[in-house]
C-alpha cells in the first residue's frame, strides 16, 4: 500500500493553480498521459520529473511526497452522544454535564455540554480552572458573578474567561439553560 499522498497533493495543487493536466504536462515536458497516471496512482514519476512538477506547481518537492495524513481524532462530535459525568465542584443534581470530547481522546481542548435547570443556582464555577475557557449559551438565560459584578448572557452569546472564574452561575430563565463549554489545555 502506497502511503505517499503524491497523487492527491499533485491533483489538488494543480487545480488550485488553475492548470489542466495537459498544461502541466507541457510545462513539465512529459505527456498528458504521464500526469494522468501519476494522479491516478498508476505510476511514480522519475526524480527529475518530480522536481520539475514541484517547480511548475511552486511547491517544495517534499510537500508532494509526504505521507497521507491520518485523522488524529473524530472530526464531528455530538453533544447528544457525550458521556454524562460528575464534576467535583458541582453538587449532585445541580446540573447535568456531558463531556462531548471522547474520554481518553488527545484533543487540545475539553468540550462539555452543561445543562442548568430553570431557577437553579450553582455556587461556584463548574470546572477547576487551569487555562482559557470559552462558552456559548445555546438556549436559555444565565447570570454569573465575576469580580463582584453580575453579568447576564442570552442565547447565542459567548463567555470568554482567561484567568478569573465566575463565583456562581444562575439560570434566570424559565427553561433549561444549555451551555456549550470549551476548556483549553
Tab-separated table of C-alpha atoms in Angstrom, residues 2-176:
chain	number	residue	atom	x	y	z
A	2	UNK	CA	1.351	3.388	-1.035
A	3	UNK	CA	1.341	5.737	1.956
A	4	UNK	CA	2.668	8.707	-0.024
A	5	UNK	CA	-0.007	11.256	-0.847
A	6	UNK	CA	1.586	12.347	-4.157
A	7	UNK	CA	-1.439	11.723	-6.427
A	8	UNK	CA	-3.902	13.698	-4.300
A	9	UNK	CA	-1.496	16.515	-3.385
A	10	UNK	CA	-0.419	16.926	-7.003
A	11	UNK	CA	-4.004	16.949	-8.314
A	12	UNK	CA	-5.258	19.417	-5.685
A	13	UNK	CA	-2.280	21.757	-6.144
A	14	UNK	CA	-2.656	21.655	-9.938
A	15	UNK	CA	-6.349	22.527	-9.635
A	16	UNK	CA	-5.667	25.349	-7.157
A	17	UNK	CA	-3.190	26.765	-9.673
A	18	UNK	CA	-5.944	26.588	-12.345
A	19	UNK	CA	-3.903	24.266	-14.509
A	20	UNK	CA	-5.145	21.355	-16.638
A	21	UNK	CA	-3.285	18.045	-16.795
A	22	UNK	CA	-2.330	18.879	-20.376
A	23	UNK	CA	-0.924	22.288	-19.403
A	24	UNK	CA	1.066	20.811	-16.506
A	25	UNK	CA	2.419	18.087	-18.810
A	26	UNK	CA	3.525	20.676	-21.383
A	27	UNK	CA	5.320	22.806	-18.756
A	28	UNK	CA	6.989	19.763	-17.185
A	29	UNK	CA	7.965	18.243	-20.534
A	30	UNK	CA	6.036	14.971	-20.267
A	31	UNK	CA	2.887	13.588	-21.868
A	32	UNK	CA	-0.606	14.277	-20.554
A	33	UNK	CA	-0.891	10.525	-20.040
A	34	UNK	CA	2.062	10.623	-17.622
A	35	UNK	CA	0.403	13.296	-15.471
A	36	UNK	CA	-2.884	11.367	-15.527
A	37	UNK	CA	-1.165	8.131	-14.496
A	38	UNK	CA	0.667	9.849	-11.623
A	39	UNK	CA	-2.561	11.490	-10.386
A	40	UNK	CA	-4.364	8.143	-10.566
A	41	UNK	CA	-1.588	6.423	-8.599
A	42	UNK	CA	-0.676	4.126	-11.510
A	43	UNK	CA	2.963	5.208	-11.795
A	44	UNK	CA	5.513	7.207	-9.835
A	45	UNK	CA	7.408	9.935	-11.690
A	46	UNK	CA	11.180	9.886	-12.013
A	47	UNK	CA	13.056	12.091	-9.552
A	48	UNK	CA	13.817	14.586	-12.323
A	49	UNK	CA	10.127	14.737	-13.313
A	50	UNK	CA	9.021	15.072	-9.678
A	51	UNK	CA	11.391	18.006	-9.177
A	52	UNK	CA	10.072	19.705	-12.328
A	53	UNK	CA	6.430	19.121	-11.270
A	54	UNK	CA	7.175	20.732	-7.902
A	55	UNK	CA	8.859	23.682	-9.619
A	56	UNK	CA	5.955	24.246	-12.038
A	57	UNK	CA	3.395	23.951	-9.202
A	58	UNK	CA	5.501	26.289	-6.986
A	59	UNK	CA	5.750	23.858	-4.066
A	60	UNK	CA	8.602	22.144	-2.299
A	61	UNK	CA	9.187	18.585	-3.591
A	62	UNK	CA	8.799	17.322	-0.016
A	63	UNK	CA	5.222	18.653	0.020
A	64	UNK	CA	4.286	16.299	-2.812
A	65	UNK	CA	5.768	13.155	-1.236
A	66	UNK	CA	4.574	13.464	2.363
A	67	UNK	CA	2.754	10.533	3.868
A	68	UNK	CA	-1.018	10.600	3.899
A	69	UNK	CA	-2.357	12.345	6.961
A	70	UNK	CA	-4.098	10.022	9.354
A	71	UNK	CA	-7.051	11.522	11.207
A	72	UNK	CA	-5.972	12.163	14.799
A	73	UNK	CA	-9.395	12.088	16.282
A	74	UNK	CA	-13.015	12.249	15.242
A	75	UNK	CA	-13.889	15.256	13.120
A	76	UNK	CA	-17.542	15.532	14.134
A	77	UNK	CA	-18.559	15.469	17.796
A	78	UNK	CA	-22.154	15.336	19.012
A	79	UNK	CA	-23.182	16.720	22.405
A	80	UNK	CA	-26.072	14.231	22.448
A	81	UNK	CA	-23.527	11.394	22.344
A	82	UNK	CA	-21.459	12.895	25.159
A	83	UNK	CA	-20.915	10.884	28.319
A	84	UNK	CA	-22.687	12.237	31.392
A	85	UNK	CA	-20.099	12.960	34.084
A	86	UNK	CA	-19.972	14.239	37.654
A	87	UNK	CA	-17.772	17.242	38.332
A	88	UNK	CA	-16.227	17.616	41.800
A	89	UNK	CA	-17.257	21.268	42.139
A	90	UNK	CA	-20.955	20.626	41.452
A	91	UNK	CA	-23.478	19.279	43.932
A	92	UNK	CA	-25.266	16.211	42.658
A	93	UNK	CA	-28.395	17.181	40.723
A	94	UNK	CA	-27.484	20.850	40.370
A	95	UNK	CA	-26.662	20.484	36.661
A	96	UNK	CA	-26.239	17.803	34.015
A	97	UNK	CA	-22.794	17.795	32.436
A	98	UNK	CA	-21.860	15.767	29.362
A	99	UNK	CA	-18.274	15.517	28.191
A	100	UNK	CA	-18.509	15.905	24.418
A	101	UNK	CA	-14.875	15.089	23.672
A	102	UNK	CA	-14.435	11.323	23.975
A	103	UNK	CA	-12.802	10.190	27.206
A	104	UNK	CA	-9.132	9.431	26.576
A	105	UNK	CA	-9.036	11.397	23.294
A	106	UNK	CA	-5.994	13.567	22.674
A	107	UNK	CA	-7.580	16.892	21.772
A	108	UNK	CA	-6.114	20.209	22.924
A	109	UNK	CA	-9.485	21.088	24.453
A	110	UNK	CA	-12.157	19.524	26.604
A	111	UNK	CA	-15.696	20.210	25.407
A	112	UNK	CA	-18.715	19.961	27.693
A	113	UNK	CA	-22.455	20.478	27.421
A	114	UNK	CA	-23.686	21.942	30.701
A	115	UNK	CA	-27.443	21.925	31.339
A	116	UNK	CA	-28.624	24.067	34.244
A	117	UNK	CA	-32.296	23.633	35.245
A	118	UNK	CA	-34.593	26.672	35.391
A	119	UNK	CA	-34.088	28.724	38.554
A	120	UNK	CA	-31.033	26.701	39.659
A	121	UNK	CA	-28.044	28.401	41.299
A	122	UNK	CA	-24.545	26.902	41.053
A	123	UNK	CA	-22.485	28.213	43.975
A	124	UNK	CA	-19.215	28.119	42.030
A	125	UNK	CA	-17.722	27.590	38.597
A	126	UNK	CA	-18.210	24.036	37.380
A	127	UNK	CA	-14.608	23.326	36.308
A	128	UNK	CA	-11.267	23.507	38.050
A	129	UNK	CA	-9.907	26.434	36.057
A	130	UNK	CA	-6.432	25.886	34.600
A	131	UNK	CA	-6.463	27.914	31.400
A	132	UNK	CA	-8.623	29.736	28.904
A	133	UNK	CA	-12.266	28.753	28.653
A	134	UNK	CA	-14.987	29.688	26.184
A	135	UNK	CA	-18.699	29.050	26.490
A	136	UNK	CA	-21.616	29.624	24.138
A	137	UNK	CA	-25.121	29.724	25.545
A	138	UNK	CA	-27.206	27.546	23.239
A	139	UNK	CA	-30.557	28.005	24.990
A	140	UNK	CA	-31.905	29.962	27.946
A	141	UNK	CA	-30.622	32.888	30.017
A	142	UNK	CA	-27.824	32.822	32.577
A	143	UNK	CA	-26.278	35.222	35.033
A	144	UNK	CA	-22.828	34.800	36.516
A	145	UNK	CA	-20.838	36.814	39.002
A	146	UNK	CA	-17.264	37.774	38.318
A	147	UNK	CA	-15.184	40.410	40.071
A	148	UNK	CA	-18.184	41.385	42.241
A	149	UNK	CA	-20.244	42.201	39.134
A	150	UNK	CA	-23.249	40.415	37.705
A	151	UNK	CA	-23.140	39.518	34.019
A	152	UNK	CA	-26.102	38.278	32.016
A	153	UNK	CA	-25.828	36.218	28.855
A	154	UNK	CA	-28.568	35.324	26.432
A	155	UNK	CA	-28.923	32.610	23.839
A	156	UNK	CA	-26.137	32.768	21.231
A	157	UNK	CA	-23.806	34.908	23.339
A	158	UNK	CA	-20.292	33.813	24.255
A	159	UNK	CA	-18.350	33.979	27.512
A	160	UNK	CA	-14.560	34.086	27.336
A	161	UNK	CA	-12.541	33.508	30.502
A	162	UNK	CA	-8.792	33.870	30.915
A	163	UNK	CA	-7.542	33.971	34.491
A	164	UNK	CA	-10.689	34.742	36.501
A	165	UNK	CA	-13.613	32.397	37.036
A	166	UNK	CA	-17.224	33.095	37.937
A	167	UNK	CA	-18.173	32.822	41.596
A	168	UNK	CA	-21.613	31.454	40.745
A	169	UNK	CA	-23.956	30.719	37.849
A	170	UNK	CA	-27.723	31.167	37.930
A	171	UNK	CA	-30.347	30.159	35.395
A	172	UNK	CA	-32.634	33.211	35.369
A	173	UNK	CA	-34.921	31.849	32.669
A	174	UNK	CA	-37.889	29.511	32.844
A	175	UNK	CA	-36.285	26.738	30.740
A	176	UNK	CA	-33.143	24.635	30.951
